[in-house]
């Protein structure tokens, strides 16, 4: 996953123990409702933040982490964290202007249409027409008139309802 935005704050390196260190950065997204996302870099990744300053636009590769903790009274609590593992400037095009692998067009996610129509549907290659008999149109969606093997649903019209065995 990625977070795009401007650096609002870069914290100092914190030595949590002799073998563990962390550093926090806050990135403010640039969208209709900006979010201030605190991202934690750990161990050798702390040094990645040395080359950045407050106000710079960045793209941060992140992992979402979650953990469970049970306190001495037996109550279980859950905690989430956002762990950074990569940070760069979005305008940067390494290797002669070619995008770095892993960057590029956003991948499908929540609220975004997916190539091929989503889960459980066959994937089509770029600019390929569906093969004969496939129930999907060339946009990755379901083509309603493309499969004659299913009869149309009955039209109950008016207030008629089909009988069912539902308990309500």
JSON list of C-alpha atoms in Angstrom, two decimals:
[
{"chain": "A", "resi": 1, "resn": "UNK", "atom": "CA", "xyz": [0.00, 0.00, 0.00]},
{"chain": "A", "resi": 2, "resn": "UNK", "atom": "CA", "xyz": [1.04, 3.60, -0.43]},
{"chain": "A", "resi": 3, "resn": "UNK", "atom": "CA", "xyz": [0.41, 6.96, 1.20]},
{"chain": "A", "resi": 4, "resn": "UNK", "atom": "CA", "xyz": [0.84, 10.11, -0.91]},
{"chain": "A", "resi": 5, "resn": "UNK", "atom": "CA", "xyz": [1.11, 13.53, 0.67]},
{"chain": "A", "resi": 6, "resn": "UNK", "atom": "CA", "xyz": [3.35, 16.17, 2.23]},
{"chain": "A", "resi": 7, "resn": "UNK", "atom": "CA", "xyz": [5.58, 15.68, 5.24]},
{"chain": "A", "resi": 8, "resn": "UNK", "atom": "CA", "xyz": [4.14, 17.52, 8.25]},
{"chain": "A", "resi": 9, "resn": "UNK", "atom": "CA", "xyz": [6.54, 16.24, 10.94]},
{"chain": "A", "resi": 10, "resn": "UNK", "atom": "CA", "xyz": [9.68, 14.12, 11.15]},
{"chain": "A", "resi": 11, "resn": "UNK", "atom": "CA", "xyz": [10.49, 12.80, 14.60]},
{"chain": "A", "resi": 12, "resn": "UNK", "atom": "CA", "xyz": [13.84, 12.00, 16.13]},
{"chain": "A", "resi": 13, "resn": "UNK", "atom": "CA", "xyz": [15.17, 8.46, 16.31]},
{"chain": "A", "resi": 14, "resn": "UNK", "atom": "CA", "xyz": [13.92, 6.78, 19.52]},
{"chain": "A", "resi": 15, "resn": "UNK", "atom": "CA", "xyz": [15.99, 3.98, 21.02]},
{"chain": "A", "resi": 16, "resn": "UNK", "atom": "CA", "xyz": [13.22, 1.83, 22.52]},
{"chain": "A", "resi": 17, "resn": "UNK", "atom": "CA", "xyz": [15.67, -0.83, 23.70]},
{"chain": "A", "resi": 18, "resn": "UNK", "atom": "CA", "xyz": [19.32, -1.66, 23.04]},
{"chain": "A", "resi": 19, "resn": "UNK", "atom": "CA", "xyz": [18.23, -3.69, 20.01]},
{"chain": "A", "resi": 20, "resn": "UNK", "atom": "CA", "xyz": [15.22, -1.72, 18.72]},
{"chain": "A", "resi": 21, "resn": "UNK", "atom": "CA", "xyz": [14.85, 1.81, 17.38]},
{"chain": "A", "resi": 22, "resn": "UNK", "atom": "CA", "xyz": [12.06, 3.68, 15.62]},
{"chain": "A", "resi": 23, "resn": "UNK", "atom": "CA", "xyz": [11.33, 7.02, 13.97]},
{"chain": "A", "resi": 24, "resn": "UNK", "atom": "CA", "xyz": [7.95, 8.57, 13.19]},
{"chain": "A", "resi": 25, "resn": "UNK", "atom": "CA", "xyz": [6.88, 10.76, 10.30]},
{"chain": "A", "resi": 26, "resn": "UNK", "atom": "CA", "xyz": [3.48, 12.40, 9.74]},
{"chain": "A", "resi": 27, "resn": "UNK", "atom": "CA", "xyz": [2.30, 12.68, 6.15]},
{"chain": "A", "resi": 28, "resn": "UNK", "atom": "CA", "xyz": [-0.72, 14.87, 5.35]},
{"chain": "A", "resi": 29, "resn": "UNK", "atom": "CA", "xyz": [-2.70, 13.61, 2.37]},
{"chain": "A", "resi": 30, "resn": "UNK", "atom": "CA", "xyz": [-3.82, 16.08, -0.29]},
{"chain": "A", "resi": 31, "resn": "UNK", "atom": "CA", "xyz": [-7.45, 15.21, -0.85]},
{"chain": "A", "resi": 32, "resn": "UNK", "atom": "CA", "xyz": [-10.85, 16.75, -0.13]},
{"chain": "A", "resi": 33, "resn": "UNK", "atom": "CA", "xyz": [-10.58, 15.76, 3.55]},
{"chain": "A", "resi": 34, "resn": "UNK", "atom": "CA", "xyz": [-6.82, 15.72, 4.31]},
{"chain": "A", "resi": 35, "resn": "UNK", "atom": "CA", "xyz": [-5.65, 13.09, 6.77]},
{"chain": "A", "resi": 36, "resn": "UNK", "atom": "CA", "xyz": [-2.58, 13.30, 9.00]},
{"chain": "A", "resi": 37, "resn": "UNK", "atom": "CA", "xyz": [-1.12, 9.79, 8.83]},
{"chain": "A", "resi": 38, "resn": "UNK", "atom": "CA", "xyz": [1.55, 8.85, 11.36]},
{"chain": "A", "resi": 39, "resn": "UNK", "atom": "CA", "xyz": [3.94, 6.29, 9.87]},
{"chain": "A", "resi": 40, "resn": "UNK", "atom": "CA", "xyz": [6.58, 4.46, 11.88]},
{"chain": "A", "resi": 41, "resn": "UNK", "atom": "CA", "xyz": [9.95, 3.47, 10.43]},
{"chain": "A", "resi": 42, "resn": "UNK", "atom": "CA", "xyz": [11.98, 0.92, 12.41]},
{"chain": "A", "resi": 43, "resn": "UNK", "atom": "CA", "xyz": [15.56, -0.34, 12.66]},
{"chain": "A", "resi": 44, "resn": "UNK", "atom": "CA", "xyz": [17.67, 0.47, 9.56]},
{"chain": "A", "resi": 45, "resn": "UNK", "atom": "CA", "xyz": [14.63, 2.05, 7.81]},
{"chain": "A", "resi": 46, "resn": "UNK", "atom": "CA", "xyz": [14.91, 5.04, 10.22]},
{"chain": "A", "resi": 47, "resn": "UNK", "atom": "CA", "xyz": [17.80, 6.34, 8.12]},
{"chain": "A", "resi": 48, "resn": "UNK", "atom": "CA", "xyz": [15.56, 6.63, 5.03]},
{"chain": "A", "resi": 49, "resn": "UNK", "atom": "CA", "xyz": [14.02, 9.78, 6.54]},
{"chain": "A", "resi": 50, "resn": "UNK", "atom": "CA", "xyz": [17.39, 11.62, 6.72]},
{"chain": "A", "resi": 51, "resn": "UNK", "atom": "CA", "xyz": [17.09, 12.84, 3.11]},
{"chain": "A", "resi": 52, "resn": "UNK", "atom": "CA", "xyz": [13.63, 14.44, 3.54]},
{"chain": "A", "resi": 53, "resn": "UNK", "atom": "CA", "xyz": [12.38, 17.73, 4.98]},
{"chain": "A", "resi": 54, "resn": "UNK", "atom": "CA", "xyz": [9.07, 19.08, 6.26]},
{"chain": "A", "resi": 55, "resn": "UNK", "atom": "CA", "xyz": [6.84, 20.27, 3.40]},
{"chain": "A", "resi": 56, "resn": "UNK", "atom": "CA", "xyz": [8.19, 17.86, 0.79]},
{"chain": "A", "resi": 57, "resn": "UNK", "atom": "CA", "xyz": [5.76, 15.79, -1.23]},
{"chain": "A", "resi": 58, "resn": "UNK", "atom": "CA", "xyz": [6.40, 12.07, -0.72]},
{"chain": "A", "resi": 59, "resn": "UNK", "atom": "CA", "xyz": [5.14, 8.63, -1.57]},
{"chain": "A", "resi": 60, "resn": "UNK", "atom": "CA", "xyz": [5.51, 6.14, 1.28]},
{"chain": "A", "resi": 61, "resn": "UNK", "atom": "CA", "xyz": [5.27, 2.37, 0.93]},
{"chain": "A", "resi": 62, "resn": "UNK", "atom": "CA", "xyz": [3.50, 1.03, 4.01]},
{"chain": "A", "resi": 63, "resn": "UNK", "atom": "CA", "xyz": [2.33, -2.15, 5.68]},
{"chain": "A", "resi": 64, "resn": "UNK", "atom": "CA", "xyz": [-0.61, -2.24, 8.08]},
{"chain": "A", "resi": 65, "resn": "UNK", "atom": "CA", "xyz": [0.17, -4.17, 11.25]},
{"chain": "A", "resi": 66, "resn": "UNK", "atom": "CA", "xyz": [-2.16, -5.35, 13.99]},
{"chain": "A", "resi": 67, "resn": "UNK", "atom": "CA", "xyz": [-1.51, -7.12, 17.26]},
{"chain": "A", "resi": 68, "resn": "UNK", "atom": "CA", "xyz": [-3.34, -8.50, 20.24]},
{"chain": "A", "resi": 69, "resn": "UNK", "atom": "CA", "xyz": [-2.38, -7.83, 23.88]},
{"chain": "A", "resi": 70, "resn": "UNK", "atom": "CA", "xyz": [-3.88, -9.19, 27.08]},
{"chain": "A", "resi": 71, "resn": "UNK", "atom": "CA", "xyz": [-3.36, -7.05, 30.18]},
{"chain": "A", "resi": 72, "resn": "UNK", "atom": "CA", "xyz": [-2.75, -8.49, 33.69]},
{"chain": "A", "resi": 73, "resn": "UNK", "atom": "CA", "xyz": [-6.51, -8.30, 34.42]},
{"chain": "A", "resi": 74, "resn": "UNK", "atom": "CA", "xyz": [-7.18, -10.65, 31.48]},
{"chain": "A", "resi": 75, "resn": "UNK", "atom": "CA", "xyz": [-8.69, -8.00, 29.17]},
{"chain": "A", "resi": 76, "resn": "UNK", "atom": "CA", "xyz": [-7.71, -8.37, 25.53]},
{"chain": "A", "resi": 77, "resn": "UNK", "atom": "CA", "xyz": [-6.89, -5.23, 23.53]},
{"chain": "A", "resi": 78, "resn": "UNK", "atom": "CA", "xyz": [-6.05, -4.78, 19.85]},
{"chain": "A", "resi": 79, "resn": "UNK", "atom": "CA", "xyz": [-3.62, -2.26, 18.38]},
{"chain": "A", "resi": 80, "resn": "UNK", "atom": "CA", "xyz": [-2.90, -1.17, 14.82]},
{"chain": "A", "resi": 81, "resn": "UNK", "atom": "CA", "xyz": [0.20, 0.48, 13.43]},
{"chain": "A", "resi": 82, "resn": "UNK", "atom": "CA", "xyz": [1.34, 1.74, 10.05]},
{"chain": "A", "resi": 83, "resn": "UNK", "atom": "CA", "xyz": [4.89, 0.67, 9.27]},
{"chain": "A", "resi": 84, "resn": "UNK", "atom": "CA", "xyz": [6.87, 2.41, 6.53]},
{"chain": "A", "resi": 85, "resn": "UNK", "atom": "CA", "xyz": [9.37, 0.49, 4.46]},
{"chain": "A", "resi": 86, "resn": "UNK", "atom": "CA", "xyz": [10.00, 2.81, 1.49]},
{"chain": "A", "resi": 87, "resn": "UNK", "atom": "CA", "xyz": [9.83, 6.58, 0.89]},
{"chain": "A", "resi": 88, "resn": "UNK", "atom": "CA", "xyz": [10.58, 8.67, -2.18]},
{"chain": "A", "resi": 89, "resn": "UNK", "atom": "CA", "xyz": [9.65, 11.81, -4.05]},
{"chain": "A", "resi": 90, "resn": "UNK", "atom": "CA", "xyz": [6.85, 11.07, -6.56]},
{"chain": "A", "resi": 91, "resn": "UNK", "atom": "CA", "xyz": [8.41, 13.17, -9.36]},
{"chain": "A", "resi": 92, "resn": "UNK", "atom": "CA", "xyz": [11.55, 11.07, -9.19]},
{"chain": "A", "resi": 93, "resn": "UNK", "atom": "CA", "xyz": [11.92, 8.71, -12.18]},
{"chain": "A", "resi": 94, "resn": "UNK", "atom": "CA", "xyz": [14.98, 6.48, -11.66]},
{"chain": "A", "resi": 95, "resn": "UNK", "atom": "CA", "xyz": [16.68, 4.48, -14.42]},
{"chain": "A", "resi": 96, "resn": "UNK", "atom": "CA", "xyz": [16.33, 6.84, -17.37]},
{"chain": "A", "resi": 97, "resn": "UNK", "atom": "CA", "xyz": [12.73, 7.93, -16.78]},
{"chain": "A", "resi": 98, "resn": "UNK", "atom": "CA", "xyz": [11.24, 4.47, -16.39]},
{"chain": "A", "resi": 99, "resn": "UNK", "atom": "CA", "xyz": [8.89, 4.04, -13.41]},
{"chain": "A", "resi": 100, "resn": "UNK", "atom": "CA", "xyz": [10.30, 1.89, -10.63]},
{"chain": "A", "resi": 101, "resn": "UNK", "atom": "CA", "xyz": [8.66, -1.51, -10.31]},
{"chain": "A", "resi": 102, "resn": "UNK", "atom": "CA", "xyz": [5.88, -1.43, -7.74]},
{"chain": "A", "resi": 103, "resn": "UNK", "atom": "CA", "xyz": [4.87, 2.10, -8.63]},
{"chain": "A", "resi": 104, "resn": "UNK", "atom": "CA", "xyz": [2.67, 3.27, -11.46]},
{"chain": "A", "resi": 105, "resn": "UNK", "atom": "CA", "xyz": [-1.08, 3.17, -11.77]},
{"chain": "A", "resi": 106, "resn": "UNK", "atom": "CA", "xyz": [-2.95, 2.51, -8.53]},
{"chain": "A", "resi": 107, "resn": "UNK", "atom": "CA", "xyz": [-4.06, -1.03, -7.99]},
{"chain": "A", "resi": 108, "resn": "UNK", "atom": "CA", "xyz": [-7.73, -1.82, -7.45]},
{"chain": "A", "resi": 109, "resn": "UNK", "atom": "CA", "xyz": [-8.81, -1.39, -3.88]},
{"chain": "A", "resi": 110, "resn": "UNK", "atom": "CA", "xyz": [-11.81, -0.38, -1.86]},
{"chain": "A", "resi": 111, "resn": "UNK", "atom": "CA", "xyz": [-14.25, 1.54, -4.04]},
{"chain": "A", "resi": 112, "resn": "UNK", "atom": "CA", "xyz": [-12.20, 1.13, -7.20]},
{"chain": "A", "resi": 113, "resn": "UNK", "atom": "CA", "xyz": [-13.31, -0.95, -10.19]},
{"chain": "A", "resi": 114, "resn": "UNK", "atom": "CA", "xyz": [-11.06, -3.84, -10.99]},
{"chain": "A", "resi": 115, "resn": "UNK", "atom": "CA", "xyz": [-9.93, -5.05, -14.40]},
{"chain": "A", "resi": 116, "resn": "UNK", "atom": "CA", "xyz": [-11.91, -8.13, -15.36]},
{"chain": "A", "resi": 117, "resn": "UNK", "atom": "CA", "xyz": [-14.96, -7.21, -13.31]},
{"chain": "A", "resi": 118, "resn": "UNK", "atom": "CA", "xyz": [-13.84, -8.26, -9.83]},
{"chain": "A", "resi": 119, "resn": "UNK", "atom": "CA", "xyz": [-13.64, -11.47, -7.88]},
{"chain": "A", "resi": 120, "resn": "UNK", "atom": "CA", "xyz": [-14.61, -14.74, -9.47]},
{"chain": "A", "resi": 121, "resn": "UNK", "atom": "CA", "xyz": [-14.74, -13.35, -12.99]},
{"chain": "A", "resi": 122, "resn": "UNK", "atom": "CA", "xyz": [-12.30, -14.27, -15.75]},
{"chain": "A", "resi": 123, "resn": "UNK", "atom": "CA", "xyz": [-9.53, -11.78, -16.39]},
{"chain": "A", "resi": 124, "resn": "UNK", "atom": "CA", "xyz": [-9.18, -10.35, -19.88]},
{"chain": "A", "resi": 125, "resn": "UNK", "atom": "CA", "xyz": [-5.89, -9.16, -21.30]},
{"chain": "A", "resi": 126, "resn": "UNK", "atom": "CA", "xyz": [-5.48, -5.52, -22.27]},
{"chain": "A", "resi": 127, "resn": "UNK", "atom": "CA", "xyz": [-7.59, -4.66, -25.34]},
{"chain": "A", "resi": 128, "resn": "UNK", "atom": "CA", "xyz": [-8.68, -8.27, -25.86]},
{"chain": "A", "resi": 129, "resn": "UNK", "atom": "CA", "xyz": [-12.21, -9.18, -26.84]},
{"chain": "A", "resi": 130, "resn": "UNK", "atom": "CA", "xyz": [-13.95, -11.90, -24.80]},
{"chain": "A", "resi": 131, "resn": "UNK", "atom": "CA", "xyz": [-14.00, -15.32, -26.38]},
{"chain": "A", "resi": 132, "resn": "UNK", "atom": "CA", "xyz": [-17.23, -16.60, -27.94]},
{"chain": "A", "resi": 133, "resn": "UNK", "atom": "CA", "xyz": [-19.74, -17.73, -25.33]},
{"chain": "A", "resi": 134, "resn": "UNK", "atom": "CA", "xyz": [-18.23, -15.84, -22.39]},
{"chain": "A", "resi": 135, "resn": "UNK", "atom": "CA", "xyz": [-20.85, -14.03, -20.31]},
{"chain": "A", "resi": 136, "resn": "UNK", "atom": "CA", "xyz": [-18.69, -10.92, -19.93]},
{"chain": "A", "resi": 137, "resn": "UNK", "atom": "CA", "xyz": [-18.56, -7.84, -22.11]},
{"chain": "A", "resi": 138, "resn": "UNK", "atom": "CA", "xyz": [-15.34, -6.18, -23.27]},
{"chain": "A", "resi": 139, "resn": "UNK", "atom": "CA", "xyz": [-15.40, -3.80, -20.28]},
{"chain": "A", "resi": 140, "resn": "UNK", "atom": "CA", "xyz": [-15.07, -6.64, -17.77]},
{"chain": "A", "resi": 141, "resn": "UNK", "atom": "CA", "xyz": [-18.73, -6.49, -16.77]},
{"chain": "A", "resi": 142, "resn": "UNK", "atom": "CA", "xyz": [-21.57, -8.98, -17.14]},
{"chain": "A", "resi": 143, "resn": "UNK", "atom": "CA", "xyz": [-23.27, -8.98, -20.54]},
{"chain": "A", "resi": 144, "resn": "UNK", "atom": "CA", "xyz": [-26.95, -9.71, -19.83]},
{"chain": "A", "resi": 145, "resn": "UNK", "atom": "CA", "xyz": [-27.95, -10.74, -23.36]},
{"chain": "A", "resi": 146, "resn": "UNK", "atom": "CA", "xyz": [-24.85, -12.76, -24.09]},
{"chain": "A", "resi": 147, "resn": "UNK", "atom": "CA", "xyz": [-25.81, -16.12, -22.54]},
{"chain": "A", "resi": 148, "resn": "UNK", "atom": "CA", "xyz": [-29.06, -17.70, -23.75]},
{"chain": "A", "resi": 149, "resn": "UNK", "atom": "CA", "xyz": [-28.71, -20.79, -21.48]},
{"chain": "A", "resi": 150, "resn": "UNK", "atom": "CA", "xyz": [-30.54, -19.07, -18.58]},
{"chain": "A", "resi": 151, "resn": "UNK", "atom": "CA", "xyz": [-34.25, -18.29, -19.00]},
{"chain": "A", "resi": 152, "resn": "UNK", "atom": "CA", "xyz": [-35.42, -14.82, -17.96]},
{"chain": "A", "resi": 153, "resn": "UNK", "atom": "CA", "xyz": [-36.66, -14.38, -14.38]},
{"chain": "A", "resi": 154, "resn": "UNK", "atom": "CA", "xyz": [-40.45, -14.44, -13.98]},
{"chain": "A", "resi": 155, "resn": "UNK", "atom": "CA", "xyz": [-42.15, -11.05, -13.91]},
{"chain": "A", "resi": 156, "resn": "UNK", "atom": "CA", "xyz": [-44.50, -10.98, -10.94]},
{"chain": "A", "resi": 157, "resn": "UNK", "atom": "CA", "xyz": [-45.88, -7.51, -11.75]},
{"chain": "A", "resi": 158, "resn": "UNK", "atom": "CA", "xyz": [-48.09, -5.57, -9.35]},
{"chain": "A", "resi": 159, "resn": "UNK", "atom": "CA", "xyz": [-48.19, -6.77, -5.74]},
{"chain": "A", "resi": 160, "resn": "UNK", "atom": "CA", "xyz": [-47.71, -10.47, -6.47]},
{"chain": "A", "resi": 161, "resn": "UNK", "atom": "CA", "xyz": [-44.80, -12.11, -4.71]},
{"chain": "A", "resi": 162, "resn": "UNK", "atom": "CA", "xyz": [-43.23, -15.51, -5.22]},
{"chain": "A", "resi": 163, "resn": "UNK", "atom": "CA", "xyz": [-43.72, -17.99, -2.42]},
{"chain": "A", "resi": 164, "resn": "UNK", "atom": "CA", "xyz": [-40.60, -18.62, -0.41]},
{"chain": "A", "resi": 165, "resn": "UNK", "atom": "CA", "xyz": [-39.63, -20.55, 2.67]},
{"chain": "A", "resi": 166, "resn": "UNK", "atom": "CA", "xyz": [-38.12, -17.63, 4.56]},
{"chain": "A", "resi": 167, "resn": "UNK", "atom": "CA", "xyz": [-39.22, -17.40, 8.20]},
{"chain": "A", "resi": 168, "resn": "UNK", "atom": "CA", "xyz": [-40.14, -13.70, 8.01]}
]
